[in-house]
Coordinates of C-alpha atoms and ligand atoms in Angstrom, one line a residue:
X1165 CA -17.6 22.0 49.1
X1166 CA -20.0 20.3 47.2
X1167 CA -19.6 21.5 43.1
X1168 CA -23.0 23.3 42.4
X1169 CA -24.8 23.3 39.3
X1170 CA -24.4 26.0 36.5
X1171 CA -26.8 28.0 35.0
X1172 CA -27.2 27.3 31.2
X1173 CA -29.7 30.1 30.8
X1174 CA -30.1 33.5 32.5
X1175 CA -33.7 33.0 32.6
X1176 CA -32.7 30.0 35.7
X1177 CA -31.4 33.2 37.9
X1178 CA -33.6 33.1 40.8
X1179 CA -34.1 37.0 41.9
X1180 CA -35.8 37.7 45.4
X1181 CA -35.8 41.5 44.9
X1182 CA -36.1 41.9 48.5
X1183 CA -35.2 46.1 47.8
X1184 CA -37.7 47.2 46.0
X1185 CA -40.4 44.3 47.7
X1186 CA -39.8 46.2 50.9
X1187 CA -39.5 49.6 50.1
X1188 CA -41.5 52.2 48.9
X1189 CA -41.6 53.0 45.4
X1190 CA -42.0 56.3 43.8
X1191 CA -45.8 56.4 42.3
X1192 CA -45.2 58.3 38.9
X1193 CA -44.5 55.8 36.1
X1194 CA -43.4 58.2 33.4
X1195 CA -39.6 58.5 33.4
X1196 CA -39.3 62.3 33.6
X1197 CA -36.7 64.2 35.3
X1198 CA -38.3 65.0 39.0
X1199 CA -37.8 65.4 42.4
X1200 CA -39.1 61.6 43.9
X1201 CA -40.3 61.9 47.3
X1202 CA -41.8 59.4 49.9
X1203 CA -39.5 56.6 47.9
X1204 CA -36.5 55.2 47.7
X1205 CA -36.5 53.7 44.3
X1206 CA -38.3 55.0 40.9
X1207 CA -39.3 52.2 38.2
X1208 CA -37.7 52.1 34.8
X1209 CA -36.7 50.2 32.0
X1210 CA -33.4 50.7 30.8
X1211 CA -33.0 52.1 27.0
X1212 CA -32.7 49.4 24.2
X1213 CA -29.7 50.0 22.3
X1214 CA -28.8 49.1 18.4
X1215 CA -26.0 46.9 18.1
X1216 CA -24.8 45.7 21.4
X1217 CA -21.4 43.5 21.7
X1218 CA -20.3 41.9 24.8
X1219 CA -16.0 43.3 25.0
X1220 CA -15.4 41.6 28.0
X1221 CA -16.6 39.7 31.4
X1222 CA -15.3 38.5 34.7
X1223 CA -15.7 34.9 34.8
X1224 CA -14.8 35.3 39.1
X1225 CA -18.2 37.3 38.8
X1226 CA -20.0 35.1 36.4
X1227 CA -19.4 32.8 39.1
X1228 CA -21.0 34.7 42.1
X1229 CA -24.1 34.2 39.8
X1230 CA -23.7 30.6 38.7
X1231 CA -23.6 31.4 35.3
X1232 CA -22.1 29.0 33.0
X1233 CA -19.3 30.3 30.3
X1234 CA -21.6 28.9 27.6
X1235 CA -24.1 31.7 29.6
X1236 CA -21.7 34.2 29.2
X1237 CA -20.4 33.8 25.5
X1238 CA -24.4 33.9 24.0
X1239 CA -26.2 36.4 22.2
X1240 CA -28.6 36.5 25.2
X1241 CA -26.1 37.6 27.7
X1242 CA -24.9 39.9 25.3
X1243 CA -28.5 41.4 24.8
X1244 CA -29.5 41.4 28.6
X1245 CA -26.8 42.8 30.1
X1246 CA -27.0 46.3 27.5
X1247 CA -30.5 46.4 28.4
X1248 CA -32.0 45.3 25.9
X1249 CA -34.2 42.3 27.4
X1250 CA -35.1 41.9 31.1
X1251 CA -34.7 38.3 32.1
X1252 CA -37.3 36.2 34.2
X1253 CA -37.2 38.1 37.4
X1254 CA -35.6 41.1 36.6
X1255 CA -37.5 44.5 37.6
X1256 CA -35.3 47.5 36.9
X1257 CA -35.2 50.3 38.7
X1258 CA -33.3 53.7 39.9
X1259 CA -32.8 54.4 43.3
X1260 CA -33.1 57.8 45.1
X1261 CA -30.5 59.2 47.2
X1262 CA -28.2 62.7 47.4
X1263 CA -25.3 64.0 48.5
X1264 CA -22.6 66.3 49.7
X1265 CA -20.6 67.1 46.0
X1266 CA -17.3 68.6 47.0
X1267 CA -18.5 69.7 50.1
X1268 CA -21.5 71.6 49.5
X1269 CA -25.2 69.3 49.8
X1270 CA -26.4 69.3 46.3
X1271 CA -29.5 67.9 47.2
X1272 CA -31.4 65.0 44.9
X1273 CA -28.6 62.9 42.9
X1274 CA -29.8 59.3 42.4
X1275 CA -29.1 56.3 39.7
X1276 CA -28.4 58.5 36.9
X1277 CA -26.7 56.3 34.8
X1278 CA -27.2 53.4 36.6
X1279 CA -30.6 50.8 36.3
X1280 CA -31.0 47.9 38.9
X1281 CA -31.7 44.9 37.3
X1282 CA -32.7 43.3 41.1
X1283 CA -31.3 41.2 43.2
X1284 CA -30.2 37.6 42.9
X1285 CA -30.0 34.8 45.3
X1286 CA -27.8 32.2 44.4
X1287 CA -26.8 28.8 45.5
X1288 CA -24.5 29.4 48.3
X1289 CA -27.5 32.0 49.1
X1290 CA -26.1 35.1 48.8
X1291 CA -27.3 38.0 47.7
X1292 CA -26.1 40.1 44.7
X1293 CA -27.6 43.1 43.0
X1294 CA -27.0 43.4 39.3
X1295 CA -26.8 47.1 37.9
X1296 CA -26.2 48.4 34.9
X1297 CA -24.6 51.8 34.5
X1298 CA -24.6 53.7 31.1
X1299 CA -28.4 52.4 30.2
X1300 CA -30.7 55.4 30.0
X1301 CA -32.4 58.2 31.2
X1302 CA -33.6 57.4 34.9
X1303 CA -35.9 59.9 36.7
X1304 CA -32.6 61.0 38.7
X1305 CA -30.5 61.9 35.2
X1306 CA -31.3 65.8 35.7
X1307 CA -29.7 67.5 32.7
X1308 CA -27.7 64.7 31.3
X1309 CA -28.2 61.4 29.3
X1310 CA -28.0 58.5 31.3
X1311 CA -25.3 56.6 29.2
X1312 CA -21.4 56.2 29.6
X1313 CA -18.6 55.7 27.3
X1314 CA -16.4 53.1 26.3
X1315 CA -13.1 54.9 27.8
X1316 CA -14.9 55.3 31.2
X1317 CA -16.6 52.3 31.1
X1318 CA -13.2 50.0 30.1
X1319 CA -12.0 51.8 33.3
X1320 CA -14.5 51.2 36.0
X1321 CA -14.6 47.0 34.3
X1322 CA -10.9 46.8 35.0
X1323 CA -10.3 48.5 38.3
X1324 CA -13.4 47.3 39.5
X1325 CA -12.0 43.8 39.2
X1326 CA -8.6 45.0 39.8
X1327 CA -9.1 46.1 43.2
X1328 CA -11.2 43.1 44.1
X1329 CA -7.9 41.0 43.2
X1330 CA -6.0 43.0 45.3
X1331 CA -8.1 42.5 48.6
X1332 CA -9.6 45.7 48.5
X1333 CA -13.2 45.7 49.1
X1334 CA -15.2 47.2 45.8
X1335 CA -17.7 46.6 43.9
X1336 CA -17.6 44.2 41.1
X1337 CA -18.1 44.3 37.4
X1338 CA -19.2 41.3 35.3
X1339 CA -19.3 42.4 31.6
X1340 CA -18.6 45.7 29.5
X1341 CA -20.4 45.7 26.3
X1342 CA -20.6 48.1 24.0
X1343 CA -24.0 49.4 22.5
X1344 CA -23.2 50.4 19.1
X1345 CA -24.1 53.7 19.5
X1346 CA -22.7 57.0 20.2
X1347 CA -22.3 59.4 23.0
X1348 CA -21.8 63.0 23.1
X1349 CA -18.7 64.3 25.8
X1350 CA -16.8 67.4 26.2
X1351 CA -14.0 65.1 28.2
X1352 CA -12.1 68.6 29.5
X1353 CA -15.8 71.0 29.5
X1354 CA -13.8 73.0 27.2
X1355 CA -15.8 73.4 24.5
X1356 CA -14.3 70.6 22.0
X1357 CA -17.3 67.8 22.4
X1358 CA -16.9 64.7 20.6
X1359 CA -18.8 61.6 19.9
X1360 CA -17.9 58.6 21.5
X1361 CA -18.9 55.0 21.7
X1362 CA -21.3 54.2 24.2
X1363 CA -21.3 51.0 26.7
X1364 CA -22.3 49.7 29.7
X1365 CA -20.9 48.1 32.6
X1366 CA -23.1 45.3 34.7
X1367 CA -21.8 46.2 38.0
X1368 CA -22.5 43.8 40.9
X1369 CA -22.4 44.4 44.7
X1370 CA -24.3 43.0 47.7
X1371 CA -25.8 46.4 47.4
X1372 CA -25.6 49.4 46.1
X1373 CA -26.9 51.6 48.7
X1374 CA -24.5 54.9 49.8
X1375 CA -24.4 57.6 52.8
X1376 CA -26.4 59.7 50.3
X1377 CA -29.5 57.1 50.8
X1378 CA -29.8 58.0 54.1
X1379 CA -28.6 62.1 54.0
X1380 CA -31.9 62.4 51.3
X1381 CA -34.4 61.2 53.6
X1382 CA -33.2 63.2 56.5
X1383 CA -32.5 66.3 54.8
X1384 CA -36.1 66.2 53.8
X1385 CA -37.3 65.2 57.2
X1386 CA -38.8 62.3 56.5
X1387 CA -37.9 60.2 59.3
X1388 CA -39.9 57.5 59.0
X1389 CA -38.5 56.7 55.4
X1390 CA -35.2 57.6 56.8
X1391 CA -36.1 54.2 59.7
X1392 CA -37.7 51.8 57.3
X1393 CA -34.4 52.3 55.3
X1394 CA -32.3 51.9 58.1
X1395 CA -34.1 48.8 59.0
X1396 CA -34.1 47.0 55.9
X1397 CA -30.5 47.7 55.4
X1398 CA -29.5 46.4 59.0
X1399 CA -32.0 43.5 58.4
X1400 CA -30.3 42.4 54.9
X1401 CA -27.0 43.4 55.1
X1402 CA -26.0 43.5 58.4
X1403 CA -28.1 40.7 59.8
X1404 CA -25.5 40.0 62.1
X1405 CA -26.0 43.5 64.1
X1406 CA -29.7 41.5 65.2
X1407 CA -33.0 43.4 65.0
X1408 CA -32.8 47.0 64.8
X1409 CA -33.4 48.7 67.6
X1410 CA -31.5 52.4 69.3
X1411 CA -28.8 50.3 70.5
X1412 CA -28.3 48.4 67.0
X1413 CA -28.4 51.9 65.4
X1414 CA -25.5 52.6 67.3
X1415 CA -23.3 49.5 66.5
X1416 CA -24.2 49.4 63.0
X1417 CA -23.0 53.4 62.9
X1418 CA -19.6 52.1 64.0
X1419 CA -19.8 48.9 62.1
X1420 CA -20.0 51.2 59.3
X1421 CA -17.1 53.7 60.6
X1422 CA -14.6 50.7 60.9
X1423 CA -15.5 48.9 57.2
X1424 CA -14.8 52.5 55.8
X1425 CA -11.6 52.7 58.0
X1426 CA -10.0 49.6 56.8
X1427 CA -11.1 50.7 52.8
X1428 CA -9.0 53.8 53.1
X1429 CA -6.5 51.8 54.3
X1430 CA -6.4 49.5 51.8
X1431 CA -6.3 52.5 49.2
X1432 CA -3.7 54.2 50.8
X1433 CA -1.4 50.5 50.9
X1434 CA -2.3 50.2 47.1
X1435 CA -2.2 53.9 45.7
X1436 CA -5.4 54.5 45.1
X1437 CA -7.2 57.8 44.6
X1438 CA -10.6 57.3 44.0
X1439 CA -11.1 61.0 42.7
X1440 CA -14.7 61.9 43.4
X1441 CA -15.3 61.1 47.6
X1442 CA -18.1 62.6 47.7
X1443 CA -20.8 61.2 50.2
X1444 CA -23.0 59.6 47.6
X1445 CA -20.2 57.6 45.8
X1446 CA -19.5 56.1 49.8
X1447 CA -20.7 52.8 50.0
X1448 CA -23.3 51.9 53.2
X1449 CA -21.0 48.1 53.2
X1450 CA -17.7 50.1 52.7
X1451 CA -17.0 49.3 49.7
X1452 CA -15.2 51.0 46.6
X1453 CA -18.0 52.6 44.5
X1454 CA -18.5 54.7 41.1
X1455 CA -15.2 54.5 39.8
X1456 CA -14.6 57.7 37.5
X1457 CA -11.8 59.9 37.2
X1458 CA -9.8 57.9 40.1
X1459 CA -6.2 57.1 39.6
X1460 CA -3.0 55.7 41.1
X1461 CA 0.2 57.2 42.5
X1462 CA 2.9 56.9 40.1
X1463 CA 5.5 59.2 41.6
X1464 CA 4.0 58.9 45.6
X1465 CA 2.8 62.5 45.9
X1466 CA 0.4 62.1 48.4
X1467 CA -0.9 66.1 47.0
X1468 CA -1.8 64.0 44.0
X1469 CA -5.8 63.8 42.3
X1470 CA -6.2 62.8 39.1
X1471 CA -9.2 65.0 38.5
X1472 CA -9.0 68.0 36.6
X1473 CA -12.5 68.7 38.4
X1474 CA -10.6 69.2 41.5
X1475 CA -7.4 70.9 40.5
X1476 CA -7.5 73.9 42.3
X1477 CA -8.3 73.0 45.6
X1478 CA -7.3 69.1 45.9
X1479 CA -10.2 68.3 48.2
X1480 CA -9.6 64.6 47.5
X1481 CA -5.9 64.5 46.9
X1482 CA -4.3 61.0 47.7
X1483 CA -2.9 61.9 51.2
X1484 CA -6.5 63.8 52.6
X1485 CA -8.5 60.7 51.4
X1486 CA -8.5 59.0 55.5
X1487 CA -9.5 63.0 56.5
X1488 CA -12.0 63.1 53.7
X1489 CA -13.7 59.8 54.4
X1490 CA -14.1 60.9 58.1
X1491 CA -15.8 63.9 56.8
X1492 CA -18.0 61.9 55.1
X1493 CA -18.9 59.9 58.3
X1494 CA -19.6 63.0 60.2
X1495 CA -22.5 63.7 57.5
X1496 CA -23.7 60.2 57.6
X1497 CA -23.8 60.7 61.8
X1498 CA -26.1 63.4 61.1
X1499 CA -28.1 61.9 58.4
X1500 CA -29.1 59.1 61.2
X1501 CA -28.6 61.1 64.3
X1502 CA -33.1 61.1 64.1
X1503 CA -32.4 57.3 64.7
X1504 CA -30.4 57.6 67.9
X1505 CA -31.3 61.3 68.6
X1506 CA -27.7 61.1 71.1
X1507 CA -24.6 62.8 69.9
X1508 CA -22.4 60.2 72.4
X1509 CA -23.0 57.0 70.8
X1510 CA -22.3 59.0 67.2
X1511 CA -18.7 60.7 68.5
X1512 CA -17.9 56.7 69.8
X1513 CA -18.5 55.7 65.8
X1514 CA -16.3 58.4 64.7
X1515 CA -13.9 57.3 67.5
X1516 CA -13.9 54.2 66.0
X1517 CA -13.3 55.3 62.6
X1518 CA -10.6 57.3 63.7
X1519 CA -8.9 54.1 65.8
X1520 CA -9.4 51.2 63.6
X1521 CA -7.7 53.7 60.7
X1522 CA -4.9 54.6 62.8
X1523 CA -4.2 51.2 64.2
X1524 CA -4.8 49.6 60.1
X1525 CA -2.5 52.6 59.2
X1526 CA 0.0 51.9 61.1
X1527 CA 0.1 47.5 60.9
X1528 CA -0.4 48.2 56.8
X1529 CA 2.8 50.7 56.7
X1530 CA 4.8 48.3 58.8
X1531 CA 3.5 45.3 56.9
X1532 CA 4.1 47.7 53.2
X1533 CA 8.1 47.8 54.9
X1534 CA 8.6 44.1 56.4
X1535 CA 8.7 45.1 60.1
X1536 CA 7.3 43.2 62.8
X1537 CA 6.4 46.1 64.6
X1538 CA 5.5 49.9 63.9
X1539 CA 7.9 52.3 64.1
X1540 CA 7.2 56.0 63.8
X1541 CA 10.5 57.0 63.4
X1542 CA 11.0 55.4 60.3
X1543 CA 8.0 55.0 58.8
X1544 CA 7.7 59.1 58.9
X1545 CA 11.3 59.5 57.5
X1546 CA 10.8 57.1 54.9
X1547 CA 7.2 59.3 53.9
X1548 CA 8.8 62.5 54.2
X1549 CA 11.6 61.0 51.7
X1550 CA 9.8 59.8 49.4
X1551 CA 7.9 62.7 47.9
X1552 CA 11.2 64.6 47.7
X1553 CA 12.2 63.3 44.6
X1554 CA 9.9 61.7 42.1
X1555 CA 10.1 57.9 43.2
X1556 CA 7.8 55.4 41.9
X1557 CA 5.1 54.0 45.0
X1558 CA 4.6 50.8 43.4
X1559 CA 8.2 49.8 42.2
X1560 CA 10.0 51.3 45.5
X1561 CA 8.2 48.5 47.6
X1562 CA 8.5 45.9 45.5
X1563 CA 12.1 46.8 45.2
X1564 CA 13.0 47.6 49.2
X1565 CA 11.8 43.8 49.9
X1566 CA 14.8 42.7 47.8
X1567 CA 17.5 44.0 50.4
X1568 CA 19.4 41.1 51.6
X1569 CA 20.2 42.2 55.6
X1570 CA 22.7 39.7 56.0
X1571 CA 25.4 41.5 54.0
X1572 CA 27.4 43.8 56.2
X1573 CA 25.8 47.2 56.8
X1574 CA 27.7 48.9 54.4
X1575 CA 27.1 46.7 51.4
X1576 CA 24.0 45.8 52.5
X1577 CA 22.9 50.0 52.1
X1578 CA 24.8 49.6 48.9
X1579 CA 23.0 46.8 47.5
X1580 CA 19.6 48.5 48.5
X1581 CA 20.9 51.9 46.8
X1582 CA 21.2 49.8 43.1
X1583 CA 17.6 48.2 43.7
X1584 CA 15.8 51.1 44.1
X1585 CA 17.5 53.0 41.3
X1586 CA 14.8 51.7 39.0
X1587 CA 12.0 53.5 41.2
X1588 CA 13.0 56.8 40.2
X1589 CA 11.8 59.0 37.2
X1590 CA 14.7 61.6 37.2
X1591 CA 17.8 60.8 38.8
X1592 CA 19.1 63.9 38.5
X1593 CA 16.9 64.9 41.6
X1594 CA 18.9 62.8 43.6
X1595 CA 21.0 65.1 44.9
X1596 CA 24.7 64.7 47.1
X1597 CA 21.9 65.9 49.9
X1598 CA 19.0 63.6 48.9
X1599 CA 21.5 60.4 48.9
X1600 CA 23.1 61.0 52.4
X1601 CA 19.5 61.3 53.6
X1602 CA 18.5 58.1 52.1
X1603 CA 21.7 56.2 53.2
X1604 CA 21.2 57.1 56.8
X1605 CA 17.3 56.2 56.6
X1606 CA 18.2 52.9 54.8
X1607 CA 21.1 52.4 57.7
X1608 CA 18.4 52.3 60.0
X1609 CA 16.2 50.1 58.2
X1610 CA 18.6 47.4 58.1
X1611 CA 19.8 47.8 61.1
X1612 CA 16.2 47.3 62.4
X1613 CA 15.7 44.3 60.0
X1614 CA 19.2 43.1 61.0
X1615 CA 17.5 43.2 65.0
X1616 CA 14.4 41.4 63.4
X1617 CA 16.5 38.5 62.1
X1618 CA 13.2 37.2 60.1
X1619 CA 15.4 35.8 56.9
X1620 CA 15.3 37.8 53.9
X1621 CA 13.2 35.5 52.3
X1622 CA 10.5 35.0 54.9
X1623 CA 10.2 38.9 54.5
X1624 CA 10.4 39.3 51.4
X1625 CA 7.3 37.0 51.0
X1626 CA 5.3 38.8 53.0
X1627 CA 5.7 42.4 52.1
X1628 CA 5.2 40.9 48.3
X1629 CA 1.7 39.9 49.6
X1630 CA 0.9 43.5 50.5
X1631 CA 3.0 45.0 48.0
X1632 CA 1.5 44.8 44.7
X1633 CA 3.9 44.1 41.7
X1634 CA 1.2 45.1 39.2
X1635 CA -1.2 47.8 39.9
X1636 CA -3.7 49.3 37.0
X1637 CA -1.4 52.1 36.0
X1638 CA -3.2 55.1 34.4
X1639 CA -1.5 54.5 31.2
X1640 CA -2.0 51.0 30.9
X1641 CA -5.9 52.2 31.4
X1642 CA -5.4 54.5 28.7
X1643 CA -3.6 52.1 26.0
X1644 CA -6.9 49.6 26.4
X1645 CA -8.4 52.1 25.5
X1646 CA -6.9 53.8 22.5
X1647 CA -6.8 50.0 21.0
X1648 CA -10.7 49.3 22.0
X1649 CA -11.7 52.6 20.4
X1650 CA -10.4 51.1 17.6
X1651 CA -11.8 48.4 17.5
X1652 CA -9.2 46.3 19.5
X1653 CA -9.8 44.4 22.6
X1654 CA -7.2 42.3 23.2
X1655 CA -5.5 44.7 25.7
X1656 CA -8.4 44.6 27.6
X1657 CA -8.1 41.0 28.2
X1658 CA -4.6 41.1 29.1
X1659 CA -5.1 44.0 31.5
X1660 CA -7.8 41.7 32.9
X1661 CA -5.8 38.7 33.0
X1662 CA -3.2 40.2 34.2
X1663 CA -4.4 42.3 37.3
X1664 CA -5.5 38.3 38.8
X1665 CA -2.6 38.3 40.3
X1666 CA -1.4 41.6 40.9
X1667 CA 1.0 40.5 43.6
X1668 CA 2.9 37.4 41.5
X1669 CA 6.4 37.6 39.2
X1670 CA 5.2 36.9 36.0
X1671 CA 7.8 37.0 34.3
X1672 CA 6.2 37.7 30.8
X1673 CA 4.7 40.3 32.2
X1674 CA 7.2 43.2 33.6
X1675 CA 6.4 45.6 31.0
X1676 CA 3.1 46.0 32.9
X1677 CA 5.4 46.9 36.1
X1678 CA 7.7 49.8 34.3
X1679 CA 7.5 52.9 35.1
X1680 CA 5.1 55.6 33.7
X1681 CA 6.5 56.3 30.1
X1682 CA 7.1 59.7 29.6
X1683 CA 4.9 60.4 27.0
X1684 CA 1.9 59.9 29.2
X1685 CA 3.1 62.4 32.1
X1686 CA 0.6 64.9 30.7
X1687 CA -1.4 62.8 28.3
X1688 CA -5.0 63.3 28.9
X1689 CA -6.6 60.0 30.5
X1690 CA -3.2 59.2 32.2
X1691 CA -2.3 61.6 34.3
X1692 CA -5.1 64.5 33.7
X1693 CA -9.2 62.8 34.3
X1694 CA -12.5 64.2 34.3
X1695 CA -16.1 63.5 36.0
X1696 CA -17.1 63.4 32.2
X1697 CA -18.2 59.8 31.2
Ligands
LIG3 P1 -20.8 60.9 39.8 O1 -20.0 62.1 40.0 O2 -20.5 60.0 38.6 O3 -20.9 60.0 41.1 O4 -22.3 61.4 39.5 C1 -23.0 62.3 40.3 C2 -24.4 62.3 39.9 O5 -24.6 62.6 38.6 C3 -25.1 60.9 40.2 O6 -26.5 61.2 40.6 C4 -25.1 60.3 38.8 O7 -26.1 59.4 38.6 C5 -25.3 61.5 37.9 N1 -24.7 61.4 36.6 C6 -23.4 61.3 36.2 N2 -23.3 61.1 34.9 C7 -24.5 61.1 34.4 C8 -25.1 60.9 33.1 N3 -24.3 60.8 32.0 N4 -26.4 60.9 32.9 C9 -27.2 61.1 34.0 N5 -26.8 61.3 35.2 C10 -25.5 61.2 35.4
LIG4 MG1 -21.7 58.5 41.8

């Protein structure tokens, strides 16, 4: 391809701002807490800050804009993405939409936290909205203040660009800054507030629109909104689908069904628990969006959730996040069901949700495991074992791919047996009873591999391709961020570089693979999260 030209200053970004062009905009200019209706988007300038200093940014991302590094390294980058200058072309705004929170409909939610700077065009043509979450009051802030802090905001930056790496489909992040100011939080709600510093995180994503977008417009009956959003989004990001008509309704319901299908898959191949599923942090494009107090499976538990917020009841616990997104659909169905007024063609989306997760399910647990084809048996021993004892996700399938199947049965089980040891956190589980069981499932395996007769290394390759090596542990998260809060970025940038190439042997680099230290089993920000950010 043909090297393009760089931007050398962000006032050369050429914005179309095709969202809020099209759409209706709220009429009140003051930026008061309110219920918006008749709009999808409220104008509003995001809050100038004191002293803002740029921590970090994703050069990938810098790149999906044509910026320049000399772009990214000035004062002016720096001072526009903390909000404190609106380059040519920006037009900030918040956008309206609600929600089911933990399965109740809490009615108006909106851009809080978060301020669209608009939506760039760049020279391959596409389209990317900037965002910036942590910069102010917005009409949709209700009681709170519009900002984030640095230890949430270090942690949406990384995974955000983590999971991108990993082939997950997410939104991005291009810088984290810090604003030189402070923020309030009571992390746990348990009366011991603290002040914290502030930042903000230019997110980027195609767009940023949610199942809540939708749910708000027809919860409020305002079906025609509810169609001239529908139509805009089919029209700009699913152009493919053709003009919107019933019929395209319908396809771009399943469309949406099977993008969501194959991002839960994708989570549940990398240990992801995003936390907080409820149906306005579900991207419209299926995409991973609002990353708060999400974590990943150390010890595969699949009862695990990192957030505190949903202890008790473990609505989105890591093994009820395929159940959870379908949930989510169903709500979506009815939020458009005044499109397609027909239950049929809504069931066939769900249907299609439930099949393309099934079928991903089952190639991505086959692929996690080096088979050529599915196998129930073992792939439901194997989950059944695993929980048993406290085995790390992450190592165990790097380690499995090591087995070499053309040793003799015996010796080849053997051989497996002293790889895996380093996947577990207390040996002691592993009883007399726990071993025999995983001898005879590991006799199968090899036996099945051994029928296979791909060579060791052929295999091996390719379940290291969907087996990540290095995954954003919660307590490498947390060690970023003691050091930043101190003034200390440099594991930041390590993290960063780092999680590039989460599925590569770097061999400087296997601390970052080890095991959750023990320490951080019930250290606050590793193991234990909040919403509060
Ligand atoms: P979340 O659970 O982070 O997805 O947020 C749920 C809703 O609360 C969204 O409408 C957010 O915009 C809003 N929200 C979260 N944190 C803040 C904050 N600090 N200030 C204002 N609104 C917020
Ligand atoms: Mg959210």
């Amino acid at each position: 391809m043909k090297s393009l030209a760089k931007i050398t200053h962000l006032d050369q970004l050429t914005f179309d701002n095709r969202f809020i062009g099209e759409l209706p905009a709220d009429e009140e200019p003051l930026n008061t807490r309110r219920q918006v209706f008749g709009a999808c988007y409220s104008k509003v300038l995001p809050t100038q800050v004191a002293k803002p200093h740029c921590v970090a940014y994703s050069y990938e991302v810098a790149d999906l804009l044509d910026l320049s590094d000399e772009v990214c390294v000035s004062n002016d980058f720096t001072q526009v993405f903390a909000g404190n200058r609106l380059a040519n072309g920006m037009e900030s705004y918040a956008t309206c939409y609600g929600g089911h929170q933990f399965g109740n409909w809490a009615g108006q939610l909106g851009d809080g936290r978060a301020i669209n700077l608009g939506e760039v065009i760049n020279q391959r043509s596409e389209r990317w909205t900037l965002q910036l979450k942590g910069a102010g009051a917005t009409p949709y802030s209700r009681n709170s203040d519009g900002l984030a802090v640095l230890r949430s905001s270090v942690r949406e930056f990384l995974c955000s660009e983590a999971m991108y790496h990993l082939g997950v489909p997410t939104t991005r992040a291009l810088s984290l800054t810090l604003t030189g100011e402070t923020v309030v939080r009571d992390m746990f709600y348990d009366g011991n507030p603290r002040a914290e510093l502030g930042a903000v995180v230019c997110r980027v994503a195609p767009s940023f629109t949610r199942f809540g977008s939708f749910q708000i417009l027809t919860a409020r009956s305002d079906t025609s909104l509810l169609k001239t959003l529908a139509d805009y989004t089919i029209r700009t990001d699913f152009p493919e689908l053709g003009e919107p008509s019933t019929a395209v309704y319908t396809q771009w319901f399943s469309e949406i069904c099977r993008r969501t299908a194959e991002m839960i898959v994708h989570w549940q191949r990398v240990g992801f628990v995003h936390g907080v599923m409820n149906t306005d942090n579900m991207s419209i494009l299926g995409l991973t969006i609002d990353y708060g107090p999400y974590g990943w499976l150390e010890n595969y538990d699949p009862n695990w959730t990192p957030n505190t917020t949903d202890a008790d009841i473990k609505r989105y616990r890591f093994g009820r996040q395929p159940a959870m997104a379908y949930w989510n659909l169903v709500q979506l169905a009815n939020a458009l069901y005044p499109l397609i007024e027909r239950v049929e063609p809504l069931k066939a989306g769900l249907a299609v949700y439930n099949d393309t997760f099934e079928q991903g399910w089952q190639t991505m647990i086959a692929a996690k495991l080096g088979l050529t084809v599915f196998d129930e048996t073992l792939c439901s021993e194997l989950l059944a074992l695993l929980p048993l004892v406290e085995t790390d996700m992450t190592i165990f399938f790097r380690q499995i791919a090591l087995i070499d199947s053309n040793l003799e049965l015996a010796q080849s089980v053997d051989h497996a047996i002293e790889q895996l040891a380093d996947a577990y956190y207390l040996p002691e589980q592993l009883t007399a009873d726990y071993r025999e069981r995983l001898n005879h499932w590991l006799s199968a395996y090899i036996q099945t591999l051994k029928q296979q007769a791909v060579p060791n290394e052929v295999r091996r390759e390719a379940m290291n391709a969907v087996n990540p090596k290095y995954v954003l542990r919660n307590y490498l998260a947390q060690l970023a961020i003691d050091d930043a809060e101190q003034g200390n970025f440099a594991k930041i940038h390590e993290l960063l570089e780092l999680l590039r190439h989460p599925y590569h042997e770097q061999t400087d680099k296997q601390q970052f693979a080890a095991k959750r230290p023990d320490w951080a089993r019930q250290r606050a920000g590793c193991s234990m999260l909040s919403c509060s950010s």
